[in-house]
Coordinates of C-alpha atoms and ligand atoms in Angstrom, one line a residue:
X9 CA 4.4 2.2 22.2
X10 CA 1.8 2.2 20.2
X11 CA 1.9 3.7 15.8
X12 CA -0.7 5.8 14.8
X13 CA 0.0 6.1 10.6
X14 CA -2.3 9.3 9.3
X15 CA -2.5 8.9 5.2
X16 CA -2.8 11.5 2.9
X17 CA -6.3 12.7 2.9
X18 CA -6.3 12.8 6.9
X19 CA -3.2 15.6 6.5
X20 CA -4.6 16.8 3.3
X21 CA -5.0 20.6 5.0
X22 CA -5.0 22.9 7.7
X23 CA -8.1 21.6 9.4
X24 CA -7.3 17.7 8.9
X25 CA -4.2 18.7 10.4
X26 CA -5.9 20.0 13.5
X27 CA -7.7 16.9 13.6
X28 CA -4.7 14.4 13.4
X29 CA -3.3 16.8 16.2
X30 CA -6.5 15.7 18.1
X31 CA -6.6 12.4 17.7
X32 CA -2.9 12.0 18.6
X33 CA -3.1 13.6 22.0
X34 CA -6.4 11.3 22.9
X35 CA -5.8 11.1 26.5
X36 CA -5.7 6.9 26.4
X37 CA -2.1 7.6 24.4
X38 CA 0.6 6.3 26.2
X39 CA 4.0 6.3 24.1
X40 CA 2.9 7.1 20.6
X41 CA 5.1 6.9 17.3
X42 CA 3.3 9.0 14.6
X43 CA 4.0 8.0 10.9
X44 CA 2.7 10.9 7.9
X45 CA 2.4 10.5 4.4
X46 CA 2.5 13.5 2.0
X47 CA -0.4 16.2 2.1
X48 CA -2.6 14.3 -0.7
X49 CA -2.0 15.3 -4.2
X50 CA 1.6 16.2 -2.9
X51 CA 3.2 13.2 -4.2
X52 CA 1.4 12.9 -7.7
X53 CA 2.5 16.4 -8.3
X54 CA 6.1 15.7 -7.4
X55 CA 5.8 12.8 -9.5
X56 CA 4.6 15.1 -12.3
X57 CA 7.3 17.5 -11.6
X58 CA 9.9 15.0 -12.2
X59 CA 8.2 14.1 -15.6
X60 CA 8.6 17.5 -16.5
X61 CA 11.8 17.7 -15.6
X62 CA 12.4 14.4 -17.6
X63 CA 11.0 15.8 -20.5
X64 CA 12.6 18.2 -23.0
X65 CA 11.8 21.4 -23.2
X66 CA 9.5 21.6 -20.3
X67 CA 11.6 23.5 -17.8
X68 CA 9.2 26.4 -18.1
X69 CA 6.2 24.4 -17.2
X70 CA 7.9 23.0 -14.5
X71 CA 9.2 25.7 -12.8
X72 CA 5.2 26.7 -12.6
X73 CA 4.5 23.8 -10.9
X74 CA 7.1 24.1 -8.5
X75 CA 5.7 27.7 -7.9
X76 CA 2.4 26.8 -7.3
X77 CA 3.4 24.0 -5.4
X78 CA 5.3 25.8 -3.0
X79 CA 2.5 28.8 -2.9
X80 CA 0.3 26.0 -1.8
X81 CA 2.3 24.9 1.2
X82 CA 2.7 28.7 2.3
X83 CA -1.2 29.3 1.9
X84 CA -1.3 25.9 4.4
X85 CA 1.3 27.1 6.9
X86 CA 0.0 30.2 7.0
X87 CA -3.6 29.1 7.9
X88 CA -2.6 26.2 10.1
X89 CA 0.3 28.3 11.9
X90 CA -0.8 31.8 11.7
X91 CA 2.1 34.2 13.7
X92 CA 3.8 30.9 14.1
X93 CA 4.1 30.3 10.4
X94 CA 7.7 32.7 10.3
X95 CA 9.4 29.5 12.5
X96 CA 8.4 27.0 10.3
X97 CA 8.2 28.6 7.0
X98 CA 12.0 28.3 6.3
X99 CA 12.0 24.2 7.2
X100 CA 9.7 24.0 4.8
X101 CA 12.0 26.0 2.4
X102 CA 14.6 23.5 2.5
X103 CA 12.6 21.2 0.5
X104 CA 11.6 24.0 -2.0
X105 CA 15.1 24.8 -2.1
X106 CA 16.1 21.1 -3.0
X107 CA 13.6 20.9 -5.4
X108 CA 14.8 24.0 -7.0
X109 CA 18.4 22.8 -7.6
X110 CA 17.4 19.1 -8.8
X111 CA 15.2 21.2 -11.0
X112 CA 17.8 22.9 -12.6
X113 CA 19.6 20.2 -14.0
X114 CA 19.1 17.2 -16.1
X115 CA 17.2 15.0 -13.4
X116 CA 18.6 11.4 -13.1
X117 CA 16.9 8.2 -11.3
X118 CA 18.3 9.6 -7.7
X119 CA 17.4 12.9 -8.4
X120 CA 13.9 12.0 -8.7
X121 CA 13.6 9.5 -5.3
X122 CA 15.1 13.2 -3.7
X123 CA 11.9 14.8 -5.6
X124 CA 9.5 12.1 -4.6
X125 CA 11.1 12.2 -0.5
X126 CA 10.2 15.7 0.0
X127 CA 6.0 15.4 0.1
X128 CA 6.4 13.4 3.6
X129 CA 9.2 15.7 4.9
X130 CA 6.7 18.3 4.5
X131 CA 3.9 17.5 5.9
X132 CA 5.8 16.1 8.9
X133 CA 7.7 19.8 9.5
X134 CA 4.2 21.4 9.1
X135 CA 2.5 18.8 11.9
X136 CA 5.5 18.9 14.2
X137 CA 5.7 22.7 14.0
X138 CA 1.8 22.9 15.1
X139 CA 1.9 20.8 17.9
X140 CA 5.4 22.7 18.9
X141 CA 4.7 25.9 18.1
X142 CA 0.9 26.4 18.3
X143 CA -0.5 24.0 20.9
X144 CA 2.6 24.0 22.4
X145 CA 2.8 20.4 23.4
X146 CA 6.0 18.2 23.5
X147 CA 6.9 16.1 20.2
X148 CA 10.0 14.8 19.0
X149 CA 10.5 15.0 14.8
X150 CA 12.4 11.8 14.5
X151 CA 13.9 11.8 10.7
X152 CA 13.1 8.5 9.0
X153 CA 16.3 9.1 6.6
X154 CA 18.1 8.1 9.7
X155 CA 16.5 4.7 10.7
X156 CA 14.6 3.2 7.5
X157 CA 17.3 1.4 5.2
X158 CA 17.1 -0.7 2.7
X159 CA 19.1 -4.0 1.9
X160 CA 21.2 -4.8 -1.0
X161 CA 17.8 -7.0 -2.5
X162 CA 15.9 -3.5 -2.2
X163 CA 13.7 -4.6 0.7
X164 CA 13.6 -3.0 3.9
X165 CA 16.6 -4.4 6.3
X166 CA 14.5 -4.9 9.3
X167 CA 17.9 -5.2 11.9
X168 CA 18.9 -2.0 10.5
X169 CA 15.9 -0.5 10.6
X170 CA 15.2 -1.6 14.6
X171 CA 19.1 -0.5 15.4
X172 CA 18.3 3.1 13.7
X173 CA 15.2 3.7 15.3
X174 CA 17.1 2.3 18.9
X175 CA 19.5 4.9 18.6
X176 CA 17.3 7.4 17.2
X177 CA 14.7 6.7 20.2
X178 CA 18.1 6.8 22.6
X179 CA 18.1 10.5 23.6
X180 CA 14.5 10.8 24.5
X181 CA 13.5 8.1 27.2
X182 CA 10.8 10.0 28.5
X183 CA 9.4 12.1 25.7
X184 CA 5.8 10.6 24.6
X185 CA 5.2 11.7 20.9
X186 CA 7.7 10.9 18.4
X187 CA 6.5 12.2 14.7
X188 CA 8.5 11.0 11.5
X189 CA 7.5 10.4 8.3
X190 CA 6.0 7.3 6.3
X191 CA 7.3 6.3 2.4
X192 CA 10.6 7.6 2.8
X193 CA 14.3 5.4 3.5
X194 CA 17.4 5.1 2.3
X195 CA 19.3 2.7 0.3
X196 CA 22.2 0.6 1.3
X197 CA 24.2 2.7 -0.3
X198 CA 22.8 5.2 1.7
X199 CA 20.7 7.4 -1.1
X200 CA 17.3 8.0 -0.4
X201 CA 14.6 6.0 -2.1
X202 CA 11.1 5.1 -1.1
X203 CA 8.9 1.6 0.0
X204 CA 7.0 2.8 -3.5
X205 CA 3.3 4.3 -3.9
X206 CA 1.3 3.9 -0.7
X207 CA 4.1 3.1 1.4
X208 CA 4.0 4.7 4.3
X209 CA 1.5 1.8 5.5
X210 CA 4.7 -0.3 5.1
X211 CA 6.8 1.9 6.6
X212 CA 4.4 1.7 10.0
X213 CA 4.2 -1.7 10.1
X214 CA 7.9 -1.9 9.9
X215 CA 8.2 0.8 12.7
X216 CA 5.8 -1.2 14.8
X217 CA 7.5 -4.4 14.0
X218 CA 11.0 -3.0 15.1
X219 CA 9.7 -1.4 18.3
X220 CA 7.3 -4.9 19.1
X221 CA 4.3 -1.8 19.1
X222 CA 1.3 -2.8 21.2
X223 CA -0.5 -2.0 18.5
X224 CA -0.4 -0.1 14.6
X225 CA -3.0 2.4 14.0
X226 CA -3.4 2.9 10.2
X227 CA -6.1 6.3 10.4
X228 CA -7.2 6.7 6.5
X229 CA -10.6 8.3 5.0
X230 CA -12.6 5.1 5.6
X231 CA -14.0 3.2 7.8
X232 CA -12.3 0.1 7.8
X233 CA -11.3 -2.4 5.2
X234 CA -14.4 -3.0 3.2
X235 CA -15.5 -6.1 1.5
X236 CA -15.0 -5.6 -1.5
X237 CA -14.1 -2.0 -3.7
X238 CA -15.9 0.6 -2.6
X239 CA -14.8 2.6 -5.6
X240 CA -16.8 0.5 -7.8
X241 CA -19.3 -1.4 -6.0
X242 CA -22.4 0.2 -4.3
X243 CA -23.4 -0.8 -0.8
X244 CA -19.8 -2.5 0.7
X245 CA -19.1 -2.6 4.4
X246 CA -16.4 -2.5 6.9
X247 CA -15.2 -6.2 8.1
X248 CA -14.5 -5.7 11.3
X249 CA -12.3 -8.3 11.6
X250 CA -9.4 -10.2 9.6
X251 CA -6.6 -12.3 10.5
X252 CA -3.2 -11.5 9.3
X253 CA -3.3 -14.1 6.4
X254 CA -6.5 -13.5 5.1
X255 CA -5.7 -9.2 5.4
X256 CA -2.5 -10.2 3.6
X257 CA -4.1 -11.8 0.8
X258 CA -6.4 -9.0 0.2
X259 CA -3.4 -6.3 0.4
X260 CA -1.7 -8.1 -2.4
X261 CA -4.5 -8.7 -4.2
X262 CA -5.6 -5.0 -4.7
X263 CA -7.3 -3.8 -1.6
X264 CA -5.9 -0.4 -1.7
X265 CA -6.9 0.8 1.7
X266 CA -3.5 -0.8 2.3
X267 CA 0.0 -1.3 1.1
X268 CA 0.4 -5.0 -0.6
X269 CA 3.1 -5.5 1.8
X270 CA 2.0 -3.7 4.5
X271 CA 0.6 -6.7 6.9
X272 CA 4.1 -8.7 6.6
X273 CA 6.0 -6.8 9.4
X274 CA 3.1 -6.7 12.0
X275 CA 2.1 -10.7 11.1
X276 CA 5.6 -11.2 11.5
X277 CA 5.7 -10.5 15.7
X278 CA 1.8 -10.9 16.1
X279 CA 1.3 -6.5 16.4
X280 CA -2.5 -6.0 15.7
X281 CA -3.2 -3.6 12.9
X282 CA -6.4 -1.4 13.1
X283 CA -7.7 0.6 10.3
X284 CA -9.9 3.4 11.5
X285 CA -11.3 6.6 10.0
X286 CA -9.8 10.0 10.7
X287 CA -13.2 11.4 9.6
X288 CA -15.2 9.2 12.0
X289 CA -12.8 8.2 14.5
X290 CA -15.6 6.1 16.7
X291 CA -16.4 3.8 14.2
X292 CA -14.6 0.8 15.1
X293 CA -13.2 0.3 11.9
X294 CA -11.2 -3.4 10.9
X295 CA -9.1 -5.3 13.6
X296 CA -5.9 -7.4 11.7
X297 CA -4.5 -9.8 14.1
X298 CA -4.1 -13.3 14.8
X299 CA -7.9 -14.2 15.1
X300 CA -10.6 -14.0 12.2
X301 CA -14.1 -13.1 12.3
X302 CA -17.1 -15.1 11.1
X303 CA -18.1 -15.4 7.7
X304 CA -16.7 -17.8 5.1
X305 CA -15.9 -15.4 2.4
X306 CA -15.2 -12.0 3.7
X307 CA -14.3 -10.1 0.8
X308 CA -12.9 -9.2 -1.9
X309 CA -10.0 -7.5 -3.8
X310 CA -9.2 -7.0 -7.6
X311 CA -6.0 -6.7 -9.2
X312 CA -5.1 -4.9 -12.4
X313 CA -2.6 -4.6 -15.0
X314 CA -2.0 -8.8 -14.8
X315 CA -0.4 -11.1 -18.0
X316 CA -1.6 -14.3 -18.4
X317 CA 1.0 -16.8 -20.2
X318 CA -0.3 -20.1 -21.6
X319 CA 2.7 -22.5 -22.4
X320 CA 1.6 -26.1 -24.4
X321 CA 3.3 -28.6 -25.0
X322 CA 3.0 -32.1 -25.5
X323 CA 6.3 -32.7 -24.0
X324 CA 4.4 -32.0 -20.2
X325 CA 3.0 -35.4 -20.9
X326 CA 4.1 -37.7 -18.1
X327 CA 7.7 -35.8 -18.2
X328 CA 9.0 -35.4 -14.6
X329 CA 10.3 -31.7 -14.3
X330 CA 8.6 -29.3 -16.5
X331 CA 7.8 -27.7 -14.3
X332 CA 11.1 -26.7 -12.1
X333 CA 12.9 -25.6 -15.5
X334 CA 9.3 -23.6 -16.6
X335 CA 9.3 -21.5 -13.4
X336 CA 13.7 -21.2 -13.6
X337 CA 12.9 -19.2 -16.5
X338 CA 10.7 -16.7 -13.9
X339 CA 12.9 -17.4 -11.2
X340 CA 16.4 -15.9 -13.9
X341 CA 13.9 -13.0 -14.9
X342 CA 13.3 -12.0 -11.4
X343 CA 9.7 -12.3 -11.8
X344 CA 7.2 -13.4 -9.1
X345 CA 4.6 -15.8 -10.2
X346 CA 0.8 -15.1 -9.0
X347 CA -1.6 -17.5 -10.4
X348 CA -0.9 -21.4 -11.5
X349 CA -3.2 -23.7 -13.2
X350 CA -1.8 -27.0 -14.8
X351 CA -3.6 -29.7 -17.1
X352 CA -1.5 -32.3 -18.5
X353 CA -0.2 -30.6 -21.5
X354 CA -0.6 -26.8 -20.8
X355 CA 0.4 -24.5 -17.8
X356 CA -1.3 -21.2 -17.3
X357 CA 0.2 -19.0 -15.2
X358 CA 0.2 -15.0 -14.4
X359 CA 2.7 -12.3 -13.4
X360 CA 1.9 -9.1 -12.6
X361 CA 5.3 -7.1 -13.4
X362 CA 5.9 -7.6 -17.3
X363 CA 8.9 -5.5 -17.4
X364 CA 10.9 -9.0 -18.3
X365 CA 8.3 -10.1 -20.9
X366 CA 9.7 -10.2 -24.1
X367 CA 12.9 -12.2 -22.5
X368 CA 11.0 -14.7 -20.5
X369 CA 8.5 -15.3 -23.6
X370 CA 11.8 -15.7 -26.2
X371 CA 12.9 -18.6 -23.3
X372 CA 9.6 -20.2 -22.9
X373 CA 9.9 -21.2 -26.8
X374 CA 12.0 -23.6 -26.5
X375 CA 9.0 -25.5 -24.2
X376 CA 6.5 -25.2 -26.7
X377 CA 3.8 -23.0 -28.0
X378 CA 3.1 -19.7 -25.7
X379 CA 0.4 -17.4 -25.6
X380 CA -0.1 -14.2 -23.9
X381 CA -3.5 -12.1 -22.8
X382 CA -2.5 -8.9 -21.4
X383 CA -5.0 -6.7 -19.3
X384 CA -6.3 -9.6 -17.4
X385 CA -7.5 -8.7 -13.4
X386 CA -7.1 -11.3 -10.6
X387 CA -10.8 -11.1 -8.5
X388 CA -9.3 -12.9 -5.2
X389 CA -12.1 -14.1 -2.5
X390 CA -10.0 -14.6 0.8
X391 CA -12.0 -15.3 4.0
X392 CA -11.5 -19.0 5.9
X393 CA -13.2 -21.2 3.5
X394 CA -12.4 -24.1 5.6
X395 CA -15.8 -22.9 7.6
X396 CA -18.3 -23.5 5.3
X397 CA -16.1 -26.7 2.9
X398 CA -17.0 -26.0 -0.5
X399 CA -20.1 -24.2 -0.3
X400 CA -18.0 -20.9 -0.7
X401 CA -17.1 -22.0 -4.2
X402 CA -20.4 -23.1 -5.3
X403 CA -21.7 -19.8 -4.9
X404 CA -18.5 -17.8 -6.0
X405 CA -18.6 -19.7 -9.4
X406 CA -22.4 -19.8 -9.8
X407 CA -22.1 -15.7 -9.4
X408 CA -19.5 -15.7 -12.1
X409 CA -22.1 -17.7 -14.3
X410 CA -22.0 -14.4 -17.1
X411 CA -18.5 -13.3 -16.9
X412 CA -15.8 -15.2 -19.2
X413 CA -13.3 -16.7 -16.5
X414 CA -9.7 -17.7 -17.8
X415 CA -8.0 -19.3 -14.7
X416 CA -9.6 -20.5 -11.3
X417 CA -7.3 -21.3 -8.7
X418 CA -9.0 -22.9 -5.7
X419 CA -7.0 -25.0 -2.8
X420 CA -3.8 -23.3 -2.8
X421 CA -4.6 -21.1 0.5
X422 CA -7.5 -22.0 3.1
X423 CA -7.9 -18.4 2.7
X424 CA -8.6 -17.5 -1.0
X425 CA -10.1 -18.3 -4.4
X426 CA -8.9 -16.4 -7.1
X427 CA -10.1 -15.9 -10.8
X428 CA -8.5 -14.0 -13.5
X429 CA -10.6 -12.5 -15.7
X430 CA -10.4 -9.7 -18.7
X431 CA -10.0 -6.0 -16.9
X432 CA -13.0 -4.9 -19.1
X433 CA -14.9 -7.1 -17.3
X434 CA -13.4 -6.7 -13.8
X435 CA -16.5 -4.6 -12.4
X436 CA -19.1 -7.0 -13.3
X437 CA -17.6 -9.4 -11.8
X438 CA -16.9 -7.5 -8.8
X439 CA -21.3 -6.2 -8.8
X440 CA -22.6 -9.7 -9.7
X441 CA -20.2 -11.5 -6.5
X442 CA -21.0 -8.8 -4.4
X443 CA -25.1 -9.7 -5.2
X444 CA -24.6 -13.3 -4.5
X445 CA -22.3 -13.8 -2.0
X446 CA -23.3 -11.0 -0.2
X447 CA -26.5 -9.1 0.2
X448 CA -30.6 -11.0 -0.1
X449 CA -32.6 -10.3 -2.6
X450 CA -33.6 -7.5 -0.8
X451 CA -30.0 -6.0 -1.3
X452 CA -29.4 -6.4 2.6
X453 CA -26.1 -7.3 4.0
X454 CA -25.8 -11.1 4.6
X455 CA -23.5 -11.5 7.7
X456 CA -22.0 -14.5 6.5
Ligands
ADP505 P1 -4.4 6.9 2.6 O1 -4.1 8.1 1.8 O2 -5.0 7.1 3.9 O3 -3.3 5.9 2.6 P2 -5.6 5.3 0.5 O4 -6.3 6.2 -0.6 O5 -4.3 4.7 0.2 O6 -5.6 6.2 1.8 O7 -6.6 4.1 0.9 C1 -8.0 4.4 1.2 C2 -8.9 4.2 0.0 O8 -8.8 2.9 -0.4 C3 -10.3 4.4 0.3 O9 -10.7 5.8 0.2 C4 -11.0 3.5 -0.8 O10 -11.4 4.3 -1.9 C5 -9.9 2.6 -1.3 N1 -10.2 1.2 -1.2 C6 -10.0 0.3 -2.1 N2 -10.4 -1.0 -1.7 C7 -10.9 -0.8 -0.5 C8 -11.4 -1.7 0.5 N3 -11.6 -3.0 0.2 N4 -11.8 -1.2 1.7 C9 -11.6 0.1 2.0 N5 -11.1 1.0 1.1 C10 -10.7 0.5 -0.1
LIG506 N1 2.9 9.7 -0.3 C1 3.1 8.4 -0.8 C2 2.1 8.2 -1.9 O1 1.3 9.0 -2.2 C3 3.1 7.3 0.3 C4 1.8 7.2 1.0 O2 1.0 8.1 1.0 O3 1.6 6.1 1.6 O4 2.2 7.1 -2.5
MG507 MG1 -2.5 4.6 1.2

């Protein structure tokens, strides 16, 4: 079996559709599990419809929204199904329908996961009923709400999820394309949630990992993971390949191409991940999987909206666990640490989700004096650094020579060198590595 996952952009309308059809019948497809996000836009205007809906006094603008919404997806069927678009059109009701009762009542936190499920559910009744109904091919819609739970810690239950899918998969041993949809799960209490924004890259590596996959397919509107933001840096390329731990690192650390958790599942039981390009589908795009490429530094992510916390005190001083009850007070808070750097009477450290702030500050008092920079971005440089010793470094921190640095934190991973620096001065940083660590003077790519 092999996962094919088509994002947003590739299903963003009527004629991407068409293509995704394409590219999922490619004759070399054996068994094929296809995974689909919401049409893009679909989901920031469901999350803007619950806003509204939140709000007071907004029910008239959201009942537009809803109407235009909905006018959109007809316009889409239509042109995508034509005569066919009268066996389809009332599937894609149902969700219009839902969104029409939530809407008419004061929304609450489940109300809004229901809101936020219903971008995937459509796009997957509008692909399935093409292929069905138009090309007339085979293709199973298998409902993800069936297989993809959730444990009580809020992370997806992987035996549950490859039991689901088992008995899902049951009544079809010799059907070859299976179509469900990406983002979407339930809870362990059984209510629907979501793998959060971007998920439905999680959701095929968990897919893929529950079903060993030969392989996970991730088709987006690039080619390849690039190294370093192409949104912000002129001239990047696709690396064409990664290992697990160094496409990891660069998931977490910002590389939006894919989900920050996304490479866990298939690392887990060795599945390759490719990331190809649904508008260029020959380019060979970026191969994840146990081996890396050559190159020391390969390239590089940012990450916004981090805190930096500074806790000195003269009590570190040759004391023997600091430390432990410093990171207890994170570890009661619930709040993963990113970055550490330690001298003998300070720790600096960084956390990305400051919804515990206030609380963990109050406790880190009684430890000494704490300071906190807010709108700090972690630049992380993952590649095997073990290849070229420390020459990697040299040049990393020589690029850096303009840009105020607050932490470095070097050794931790063969795979990574990350710096935290202000978010005002994330892009120079990102233009000025990108310079020296990667192109001549002539602005050419270096290969390594
Ligand atoms: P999809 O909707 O297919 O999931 P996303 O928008 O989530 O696509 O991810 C693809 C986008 O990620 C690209 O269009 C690109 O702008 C952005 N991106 C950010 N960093 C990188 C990177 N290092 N390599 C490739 N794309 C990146
Ligand atoms: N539709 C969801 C989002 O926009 C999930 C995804 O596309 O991966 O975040
Ligand atoms: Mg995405």
């Amino acid at each position: 079996m092999k996962i094919l996952k088509f994002g947003g952009t590739s299903v963003g309308s009527a004629q991407r559709m068409r293509e995704v059809a394409e590219l999922m019948h490619a004759p070399h497809l054996q068994r094929r599990l296809v995974v689909l996000s919401a049409m893009s836009g679909t989901t920031n205007a469901l999350v803007e419809l619950a806003g509204l809906l939140y709000a007071r006094d907004a029910a008239l603008a959201a009942a537009a929204h809803l109407a235009q919404l909905r006018q959109r997806y007809h316009e889409v069927a239509h042109e995508l199904l034509g005569t066919a678009a009268a066996a389809v059109l009332p599937y894609l009701d149902e969700s219009f329908q839902t969104l029409h009762e939530l809407a008419a009542e004061p929304l609450s936190a489940a109300g809004e996961r229901i809101i936020l499920a219903q971008g995937e559910l459509l796009s997957s009744r509008l692909l399935h009923g093409y292929v069905t109904q138009v090309l007339g091919r085979p293709a199973v819609l298998l409902p993800a709400l069936e297989f993809m739970r959730l444990g009580a810690d809020g992370e997806p239950d992987a035996a549950a999820i490859r039991q689901g899918l088992a008995a899902a998969l049951l009544p079809y041993p010799h059907e070859a394309l299976f179509i469900t949809q990406g983002f979407i799960c339930r809870d362990a209490h059984g209510h629907i949630d979501n793998l959060k924004r971007g998920g439905s890259d999680y959701s095929a590596s968990l897919i893929g990992a529950a079903l060993e996959a030969e392989e996970i397919q991730i088709w987006t509107d690039i080619d390849g993971l690039h190294n370093n933001d192409p949104r912000v840096v002129a001239g990047t390329y696709p690396v064409r390949e990664l290992s697990f731990d160094e496409a990891a690192e660069l998931a977490y650390f910002g590389a939006k191409i894919l989900h920050p958790s996304s490479v866990l599942p298939a690392r887990a039981h060795g599945i390759p991940v490719r990331l190809l390009n649904t508008m260029q589908p020959d380019a060979p795009g970026t191969l994840i999987s146990a081996r890396t490429g050559p190159g020391a530094i390969k390239a590089i992510a940012a990450k916004d909206g981090i805190t930096a916390i500074n806790v000195k005190s003269s009590r570190m001083l040759l004391a023997h666990g600091f430390l432990r009850s410093l990171f207890e007070v994170f570890e009661r808070h619930c709040t993963p640490i990113d970055m550490i750097t330690t001298s003998e009477v300070a720790v600096s450290l960084t956390i990305d989700d400051a919804g515990r702030l206030p609380q963990i500050v109050a406790e880190l008092q009684d430890f000494g004096v704490v300071a906190v920079d807010e709108n700090q971005s972690i630049i992380c440089l993952v590649g095997s650094l073990t290849q070229d010793a420390n020459g990697s470094a040299h040049r990393a921190f020589a690029a850096l020579r303009d840009v105020p640095v607050r932490m470095i934190s070097y050794g931790g991973s063969p795979n990574n060198i990350s710096v935290l620096v202000r978010t005002e001065d994330k892009v120079r940083a990102l233009r000025t590595l990108n310079a020296d660590l990667f192109e001549d003077i002539e602005g050419n790519h270096l290969s390594s």
